[in-house]
Short mmCIF file of C-alpha atoms in Angstrom, two decimals:
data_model
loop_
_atom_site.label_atom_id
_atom_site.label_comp_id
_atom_site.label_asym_id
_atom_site.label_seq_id
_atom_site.Cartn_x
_atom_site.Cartn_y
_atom_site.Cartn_z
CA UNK M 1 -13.95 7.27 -18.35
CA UNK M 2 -17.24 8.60 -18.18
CA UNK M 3 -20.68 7.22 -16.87
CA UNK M 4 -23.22 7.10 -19.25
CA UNK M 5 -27.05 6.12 -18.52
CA UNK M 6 -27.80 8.49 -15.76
CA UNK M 7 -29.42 11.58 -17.66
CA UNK M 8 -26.64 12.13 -19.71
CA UNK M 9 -25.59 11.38 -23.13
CA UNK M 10 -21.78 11.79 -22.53
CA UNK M 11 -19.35 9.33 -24.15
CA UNK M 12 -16.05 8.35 -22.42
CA UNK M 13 -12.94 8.77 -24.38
CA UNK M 14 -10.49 7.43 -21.29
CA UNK M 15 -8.44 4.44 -22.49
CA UNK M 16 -8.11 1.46 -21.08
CA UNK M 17 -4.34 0.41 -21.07
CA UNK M 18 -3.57 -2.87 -22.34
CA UNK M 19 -7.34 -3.89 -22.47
CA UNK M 20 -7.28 -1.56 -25.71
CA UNK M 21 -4.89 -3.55 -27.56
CA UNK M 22 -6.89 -6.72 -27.27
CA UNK M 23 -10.17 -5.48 -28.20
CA UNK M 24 -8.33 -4.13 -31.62
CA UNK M 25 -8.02 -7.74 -32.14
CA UNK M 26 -12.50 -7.91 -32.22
CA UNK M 27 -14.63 -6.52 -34.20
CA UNK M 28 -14.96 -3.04 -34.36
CA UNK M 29 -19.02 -2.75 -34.67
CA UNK M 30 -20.87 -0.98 -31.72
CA UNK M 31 -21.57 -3.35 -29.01
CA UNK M 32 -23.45 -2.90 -25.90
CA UNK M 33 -21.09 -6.28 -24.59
CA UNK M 34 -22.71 -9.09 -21.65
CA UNK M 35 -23.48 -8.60 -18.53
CA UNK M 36 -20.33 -8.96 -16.07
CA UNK M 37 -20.45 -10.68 -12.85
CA UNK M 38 -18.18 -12.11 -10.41
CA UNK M 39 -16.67 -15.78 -10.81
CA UNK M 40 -18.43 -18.05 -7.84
CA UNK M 41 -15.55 -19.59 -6.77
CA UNK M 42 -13.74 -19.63 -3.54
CA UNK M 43 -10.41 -20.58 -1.63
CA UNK M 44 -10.73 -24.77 -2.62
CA UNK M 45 -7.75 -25.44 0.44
CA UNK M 46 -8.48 -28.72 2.27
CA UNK M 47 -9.14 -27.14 5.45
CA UNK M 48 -11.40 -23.62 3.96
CA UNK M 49 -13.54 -25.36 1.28
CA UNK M 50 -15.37 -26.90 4.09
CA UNK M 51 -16.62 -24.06 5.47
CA UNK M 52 -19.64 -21.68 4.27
CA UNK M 53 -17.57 -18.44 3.69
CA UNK M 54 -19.05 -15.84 0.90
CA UNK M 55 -18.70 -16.94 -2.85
CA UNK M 56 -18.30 -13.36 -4.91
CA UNK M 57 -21.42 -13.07 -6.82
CA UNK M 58 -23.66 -10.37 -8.76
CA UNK M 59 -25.34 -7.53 -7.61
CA UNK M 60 -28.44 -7.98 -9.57
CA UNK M 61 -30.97 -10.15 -8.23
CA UNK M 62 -33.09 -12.22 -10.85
CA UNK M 63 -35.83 -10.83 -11.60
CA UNK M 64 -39.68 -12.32 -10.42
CA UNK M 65 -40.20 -15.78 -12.21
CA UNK M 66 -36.78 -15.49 -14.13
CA UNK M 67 -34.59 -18.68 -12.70
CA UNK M 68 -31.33 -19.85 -13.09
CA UNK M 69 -29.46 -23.42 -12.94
CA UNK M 70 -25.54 -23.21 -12.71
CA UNK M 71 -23.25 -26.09 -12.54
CA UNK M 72 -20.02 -24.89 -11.50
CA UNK M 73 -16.59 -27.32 -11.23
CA UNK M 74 -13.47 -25.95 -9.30
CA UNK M 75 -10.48 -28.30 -9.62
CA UNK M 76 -7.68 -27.44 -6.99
CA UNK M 77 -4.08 -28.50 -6.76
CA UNK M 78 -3.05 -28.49 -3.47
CA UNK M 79 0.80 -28.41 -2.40
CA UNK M 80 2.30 -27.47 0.80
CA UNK M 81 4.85 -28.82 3.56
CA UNK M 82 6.00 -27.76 6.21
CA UNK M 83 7.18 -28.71 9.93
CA UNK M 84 7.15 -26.27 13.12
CA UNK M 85 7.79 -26.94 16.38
CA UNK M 86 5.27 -29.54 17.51
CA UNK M 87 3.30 -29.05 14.36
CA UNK M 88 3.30 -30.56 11.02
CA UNK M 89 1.41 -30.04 8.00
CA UNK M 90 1.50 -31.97 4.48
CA UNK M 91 -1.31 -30.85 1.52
CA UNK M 92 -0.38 -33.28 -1.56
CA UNK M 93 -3.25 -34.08 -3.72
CA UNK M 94 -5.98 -32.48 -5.86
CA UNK M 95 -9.72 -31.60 -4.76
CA UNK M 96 -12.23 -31.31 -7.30
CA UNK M 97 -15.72 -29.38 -6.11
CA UNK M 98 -18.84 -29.93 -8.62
CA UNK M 99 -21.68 -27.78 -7.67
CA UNK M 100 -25.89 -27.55 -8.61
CA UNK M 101 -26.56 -24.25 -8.08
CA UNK M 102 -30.62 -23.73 -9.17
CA UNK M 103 -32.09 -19.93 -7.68
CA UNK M 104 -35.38 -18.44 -8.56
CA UNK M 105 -36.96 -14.78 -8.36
CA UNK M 106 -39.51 -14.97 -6.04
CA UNK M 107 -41.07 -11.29 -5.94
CA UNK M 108 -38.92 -8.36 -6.89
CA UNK M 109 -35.74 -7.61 -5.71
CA UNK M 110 -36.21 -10.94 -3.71
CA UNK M 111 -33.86 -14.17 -4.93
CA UNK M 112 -33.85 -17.73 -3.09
CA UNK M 113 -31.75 -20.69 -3.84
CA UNK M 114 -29.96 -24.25 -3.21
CA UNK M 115 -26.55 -25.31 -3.97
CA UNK M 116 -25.90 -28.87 -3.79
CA UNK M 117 -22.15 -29.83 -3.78
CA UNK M 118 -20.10 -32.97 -4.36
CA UNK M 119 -16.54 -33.18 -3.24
CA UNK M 120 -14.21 -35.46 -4.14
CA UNK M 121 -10.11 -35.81 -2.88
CA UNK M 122 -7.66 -37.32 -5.05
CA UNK M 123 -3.72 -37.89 -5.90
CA UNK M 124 -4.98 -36.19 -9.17
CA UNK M 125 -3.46 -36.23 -12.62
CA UNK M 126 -1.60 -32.51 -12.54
CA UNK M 127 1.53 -32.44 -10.94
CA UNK M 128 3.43 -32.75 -14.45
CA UNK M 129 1.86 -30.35 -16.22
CA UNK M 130 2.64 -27.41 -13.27
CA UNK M 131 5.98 -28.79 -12.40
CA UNK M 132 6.37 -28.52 -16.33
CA UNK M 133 4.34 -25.40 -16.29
CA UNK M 134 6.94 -23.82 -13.32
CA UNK M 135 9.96 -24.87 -15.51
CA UNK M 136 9.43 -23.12 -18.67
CA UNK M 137 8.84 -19.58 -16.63
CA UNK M 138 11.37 -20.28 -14.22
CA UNK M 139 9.38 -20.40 -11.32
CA UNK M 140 9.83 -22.40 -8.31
CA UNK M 141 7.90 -25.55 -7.30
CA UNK M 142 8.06 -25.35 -3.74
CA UNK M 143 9.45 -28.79 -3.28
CA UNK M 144 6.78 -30.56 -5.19
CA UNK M 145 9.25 -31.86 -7.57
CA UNK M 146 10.82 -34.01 -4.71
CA UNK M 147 7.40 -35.68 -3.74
CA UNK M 148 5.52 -38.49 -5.05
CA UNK M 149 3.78 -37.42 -8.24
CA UNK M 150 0.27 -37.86 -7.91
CA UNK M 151 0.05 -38.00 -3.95
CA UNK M 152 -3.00 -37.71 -2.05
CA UNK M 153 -1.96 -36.69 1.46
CA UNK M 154 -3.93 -34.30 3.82
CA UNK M 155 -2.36 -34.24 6.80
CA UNK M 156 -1.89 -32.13 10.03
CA UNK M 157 0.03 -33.65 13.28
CA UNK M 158 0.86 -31.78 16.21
CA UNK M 159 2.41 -32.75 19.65
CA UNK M 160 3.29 -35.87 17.56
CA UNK M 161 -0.84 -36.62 16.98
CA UNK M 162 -2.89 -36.84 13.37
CA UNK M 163 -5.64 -33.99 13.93
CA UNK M 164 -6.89 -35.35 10.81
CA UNK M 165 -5.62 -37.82 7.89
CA UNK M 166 -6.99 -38.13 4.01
CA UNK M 167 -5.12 -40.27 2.06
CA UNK M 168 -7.29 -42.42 0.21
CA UNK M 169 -9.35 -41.43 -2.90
CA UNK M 170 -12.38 -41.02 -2.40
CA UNK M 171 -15.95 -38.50 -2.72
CA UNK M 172 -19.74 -38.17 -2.18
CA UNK M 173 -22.11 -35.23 -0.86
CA UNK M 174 -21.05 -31.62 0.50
CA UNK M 175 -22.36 -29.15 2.91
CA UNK M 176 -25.62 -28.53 1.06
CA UNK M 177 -26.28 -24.44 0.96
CA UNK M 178 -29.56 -22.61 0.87
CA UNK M 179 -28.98 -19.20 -0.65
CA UNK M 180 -30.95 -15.84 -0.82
CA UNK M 181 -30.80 -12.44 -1.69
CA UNK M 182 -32.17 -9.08 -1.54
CA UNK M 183 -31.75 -5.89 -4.18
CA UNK M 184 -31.08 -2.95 -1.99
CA UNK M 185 -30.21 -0.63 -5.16
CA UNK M 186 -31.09 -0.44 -8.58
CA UNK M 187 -30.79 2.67 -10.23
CA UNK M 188 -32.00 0.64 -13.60
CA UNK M 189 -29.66 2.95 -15.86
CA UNK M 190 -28.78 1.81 -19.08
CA UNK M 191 -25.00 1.43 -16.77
CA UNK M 192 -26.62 0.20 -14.07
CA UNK M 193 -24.85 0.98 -10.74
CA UNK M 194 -26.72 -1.60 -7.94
CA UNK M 195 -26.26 -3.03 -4.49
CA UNK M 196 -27.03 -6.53 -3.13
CA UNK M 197 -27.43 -8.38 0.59
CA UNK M 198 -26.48 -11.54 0.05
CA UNK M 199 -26.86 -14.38 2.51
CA UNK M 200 -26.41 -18.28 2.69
CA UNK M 201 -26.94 -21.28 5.27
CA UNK M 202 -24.52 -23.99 5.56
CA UNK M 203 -25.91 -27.36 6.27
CA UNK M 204 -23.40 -30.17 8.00
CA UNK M 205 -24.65 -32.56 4.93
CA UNK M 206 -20.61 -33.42 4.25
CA UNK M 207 -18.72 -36.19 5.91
CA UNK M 208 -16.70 -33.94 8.22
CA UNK M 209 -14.01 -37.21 8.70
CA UNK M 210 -13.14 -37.08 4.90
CA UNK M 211 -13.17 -33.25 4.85
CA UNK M 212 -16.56 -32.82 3.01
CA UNK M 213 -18.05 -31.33 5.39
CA UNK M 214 -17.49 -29.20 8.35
CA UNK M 215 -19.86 -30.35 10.63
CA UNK M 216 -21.55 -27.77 11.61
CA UNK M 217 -24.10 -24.94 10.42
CA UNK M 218 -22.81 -21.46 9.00
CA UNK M 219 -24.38 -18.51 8.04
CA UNK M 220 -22.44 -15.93 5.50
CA UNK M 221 -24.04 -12.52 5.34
CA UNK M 222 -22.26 -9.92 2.43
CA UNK M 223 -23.04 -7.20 0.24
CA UNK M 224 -22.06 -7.16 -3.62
CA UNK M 225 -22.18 -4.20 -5.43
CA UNK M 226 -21.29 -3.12 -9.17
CA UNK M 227 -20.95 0.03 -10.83
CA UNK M 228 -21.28 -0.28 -14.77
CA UNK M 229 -19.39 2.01 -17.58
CA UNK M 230 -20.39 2.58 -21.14
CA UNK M 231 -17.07 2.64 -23.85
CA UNK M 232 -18.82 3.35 -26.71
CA UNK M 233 -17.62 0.94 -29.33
CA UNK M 234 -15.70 -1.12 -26.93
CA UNK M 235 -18.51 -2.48 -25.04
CA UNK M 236 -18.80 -1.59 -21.48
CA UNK M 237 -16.32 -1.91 -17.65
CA UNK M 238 -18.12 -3.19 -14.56
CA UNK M 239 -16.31 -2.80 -11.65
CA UNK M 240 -17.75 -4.82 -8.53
CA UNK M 241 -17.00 -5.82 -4.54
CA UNK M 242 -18.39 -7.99 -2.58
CA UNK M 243 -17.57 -7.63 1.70
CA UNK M 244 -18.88 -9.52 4.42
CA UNK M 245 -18.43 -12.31 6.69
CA UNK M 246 -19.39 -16.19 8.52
CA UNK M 247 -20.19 -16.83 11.52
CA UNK M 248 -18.97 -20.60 12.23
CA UNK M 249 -21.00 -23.01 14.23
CA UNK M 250 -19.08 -25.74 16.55
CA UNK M 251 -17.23 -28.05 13.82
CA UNK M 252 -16.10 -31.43 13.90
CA UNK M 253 -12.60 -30.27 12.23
CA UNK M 254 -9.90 -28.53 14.32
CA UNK M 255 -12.58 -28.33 16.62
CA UNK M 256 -10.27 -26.60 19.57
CA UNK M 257 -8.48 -24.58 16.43
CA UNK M 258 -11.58 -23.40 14.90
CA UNK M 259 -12.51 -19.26 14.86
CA UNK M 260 -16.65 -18.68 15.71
CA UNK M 261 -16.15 -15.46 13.01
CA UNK M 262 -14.65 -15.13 9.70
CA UNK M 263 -14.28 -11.81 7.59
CA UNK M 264 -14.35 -11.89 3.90
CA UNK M 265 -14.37 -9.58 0.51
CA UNK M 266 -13.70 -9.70 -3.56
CA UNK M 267 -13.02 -6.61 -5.79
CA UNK M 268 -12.69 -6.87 -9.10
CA UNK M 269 -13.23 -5.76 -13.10
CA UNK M 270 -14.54 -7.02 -15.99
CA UNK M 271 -15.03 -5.96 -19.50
CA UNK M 272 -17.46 -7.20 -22.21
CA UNK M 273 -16.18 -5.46 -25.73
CA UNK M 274 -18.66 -7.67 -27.52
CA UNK M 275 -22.19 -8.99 -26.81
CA UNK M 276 -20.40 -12.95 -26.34
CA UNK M 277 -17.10 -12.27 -24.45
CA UNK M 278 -16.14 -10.77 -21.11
CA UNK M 279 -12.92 -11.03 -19.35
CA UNK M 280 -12.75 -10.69 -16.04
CA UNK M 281 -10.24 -10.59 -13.07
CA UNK M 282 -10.44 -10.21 -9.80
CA UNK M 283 -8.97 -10.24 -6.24
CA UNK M 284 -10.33 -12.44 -2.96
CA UNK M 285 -9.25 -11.96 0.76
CA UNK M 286 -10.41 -13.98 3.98
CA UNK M 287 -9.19 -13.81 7.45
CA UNK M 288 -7.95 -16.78 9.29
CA UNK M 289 -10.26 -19.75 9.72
CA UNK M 290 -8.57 -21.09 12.89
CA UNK M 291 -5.91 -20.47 15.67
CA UNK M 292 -3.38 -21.49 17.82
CA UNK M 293 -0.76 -22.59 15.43
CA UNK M 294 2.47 -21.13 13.59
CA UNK M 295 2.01 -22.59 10.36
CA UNK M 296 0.02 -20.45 7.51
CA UNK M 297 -2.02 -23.29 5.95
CA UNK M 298 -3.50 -23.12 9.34
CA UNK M 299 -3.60 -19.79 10.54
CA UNK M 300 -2.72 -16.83 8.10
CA UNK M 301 -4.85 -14.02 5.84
CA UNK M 302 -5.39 -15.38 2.33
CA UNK M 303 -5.51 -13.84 -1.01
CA UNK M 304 -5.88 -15.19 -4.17
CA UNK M 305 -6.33 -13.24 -7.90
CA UNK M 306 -8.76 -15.35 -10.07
CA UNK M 307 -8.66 -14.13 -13.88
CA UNK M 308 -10.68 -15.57 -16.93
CA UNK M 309 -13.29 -15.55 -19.43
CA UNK M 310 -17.01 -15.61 -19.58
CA UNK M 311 -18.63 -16.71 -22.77
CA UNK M 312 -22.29 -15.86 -24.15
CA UNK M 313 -23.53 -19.09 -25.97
CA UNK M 314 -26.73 -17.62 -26.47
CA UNK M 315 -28.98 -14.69 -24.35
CA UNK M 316 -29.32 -16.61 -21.61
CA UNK M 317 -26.42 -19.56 -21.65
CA UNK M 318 -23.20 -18.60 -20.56
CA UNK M 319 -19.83 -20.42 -19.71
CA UNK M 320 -17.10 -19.50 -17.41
CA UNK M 321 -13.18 -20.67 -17.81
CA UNK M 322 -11.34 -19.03 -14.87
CA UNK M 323 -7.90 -20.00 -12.80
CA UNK M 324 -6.85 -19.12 -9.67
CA UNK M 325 -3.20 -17.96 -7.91
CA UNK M 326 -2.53 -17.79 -4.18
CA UNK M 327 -0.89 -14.58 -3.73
CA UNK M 328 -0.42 -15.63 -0.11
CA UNK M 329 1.92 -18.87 -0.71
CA UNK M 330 0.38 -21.58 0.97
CA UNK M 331 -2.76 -20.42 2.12
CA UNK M 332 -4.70 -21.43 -1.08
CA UNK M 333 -4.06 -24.22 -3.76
CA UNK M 334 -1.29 -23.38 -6.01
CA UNK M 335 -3.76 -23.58 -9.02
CA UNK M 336 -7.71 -23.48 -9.05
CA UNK M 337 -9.15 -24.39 -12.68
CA UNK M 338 -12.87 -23.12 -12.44
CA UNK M 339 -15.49 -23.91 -14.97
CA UNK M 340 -19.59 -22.91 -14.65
CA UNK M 341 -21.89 -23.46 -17.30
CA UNK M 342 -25.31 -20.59 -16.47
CA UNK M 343 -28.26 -21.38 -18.00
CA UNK M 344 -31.21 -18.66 -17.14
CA UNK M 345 -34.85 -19.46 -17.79
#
């Protein structure tokens, strides 16, 4: 594989292993393919969604007077048990996040935003379909299939005590976020290869009782970067990262459990054979939000793979379909649907 768009006028003749074999399947005409950036979505786990950890995102920051409006749905299937010692845990039910994310390029290389949430908690509607889904390919359910279909129950007891209980329906507001960014690298090649500081400020908008909120005021600080490849007729490869971390003011949730620091980071791959498709997968790690316990919804590393597709509607509308895996069992949902519809103007 071989850079192109840096002074030279080389052209790659690597393969790309099974990638190859799909794009036989488009059409063959020289493409220049979309631009590839990270899906925005996170771990959506009862107890981590409430918290202002870094979303992956792009390396390029819009340009001055170019804007952007995203709404972005995640819609998480949550389910884990599993007793002790003194401690107890039970995640049964299904959160759904819906997110207005507008930005705006405010002088160049400079990017400031607002991302308004709504969070809702629910017994849901998918336990059939991924009990089904785990049948067919002979996977395990975890014990799901011996629990009330449809449950909402988030629930955490220890030394016989509820630290916290959700088991009505129910949603409104989130931790409202203002976001900004700063281009530390462009080298504006036709393959662009760029570097971004990312940052965001988590406001305790949320009801923290009905795990919306956190209750308390974070600030994420990370770096994406990107590094762009030109495949002649098959489009083009992006490969990105994103590393960083929070820092966790006093919460109202697990208050005594709670870490003051969290470490986070995405790497990933996408590639755009055509000027309307891009698939994309990639891989998300966070340390431990909080302490002092044995189980691992509480207090274990998580990773997660999140693979999909971004479509190109038109030069500026685009529309994600992504899922996401927990790689660590139990540490994320078993199943994240993620949708965001982009519209740049």
């Amino acid at each position: 594989m071989t850079k192109r768009g840096r002074g030279g006028k080389h052209r790659g003749r690597g393969g790309i292993g099974a990638l190859t074999g799909l794009a036989l399947l488009l059409p063959c005409a020289v493409a220049h393919g979309m631009e590839v950036t990270p899906f925005r979505t996170g771990n959506m786990a009862p107890l981590v969604q409430i918290h202002g950890l870094p979303v992956p995102d792009s390396a390029r920051i819009l340009a001055p007077r170019e804007g952007e409006v995203s709404v972005v749905v995640d819609l998480a299937n949550n389910y884990a048990v599993t007793a002790k010692g003194n401690e107890s845990v039970t995640f049964d039910g299904e959160t759904y996040r819906v997110g207005l994310d507008l930005r705006y390029g405010f002088a160049s290389g400079v990017e400031a935003g607002i991302e308004i949430p709504f969070v809702f908690h629910s017994g849901g509607f998918l336990d059939g379909f991924i009990e089904g889904f785990h049948d067919v390919f002979n996977f395990t359910n975890g014990g799901r299939e011996y629990a009330p279909r449809d449950r909402l129950l988030y629930q955490y007891e220890r030394n016989g005590i509820d630290q916290f209980r959700i088991d009505n329906s129910g949603g409104g507001i989130g931790d409202i976020r203002l976001t900004g960014g700063f281009q530390l690298y462009d080298d504006r090649a036709e393959a662009p290869r760029r570097l971004a500081l990312r940052g965001a400020l988590k406001l305790p908008t949320g009801d923290s009782d009905r795990l919306r909120g956190s209750g308390s005021v974070d600030f994420a600080l990370w770096l994406a970067a990107s590094d762009d490849y030109r495949l002649g007729n098959w489009g083009h490869l992006t490969l990105f990262a994103n590393a960083g971390g929070t820092v966790m003011g006093d919460g109202n949730v697990l208050e005594d459990q709670q870490r003051d620091l969290v470490a986070a980071g995405t790497v990933g791959f996408g590639w755009s054979p055509v000027d309307w498709l891009a698939i994309t997968a990639q891989a998300t790690w966070h340390s431990p939000l909080y302490q002092g316990s044995e189980l691992r919804e509480i207090n274990n590393d998580t990773l997660m793979i999140t693979g999909g597709f971004d479509f190109a509607f038109t030069e500026r509308t685009s529309l994600d379909i992504a899922i996401s895996e927990d790689l660590s069992v139990k540490t994320a949902p078993d199943v994240t649907f993620h949708l965001a519809l982009r519209q740049r103007f």
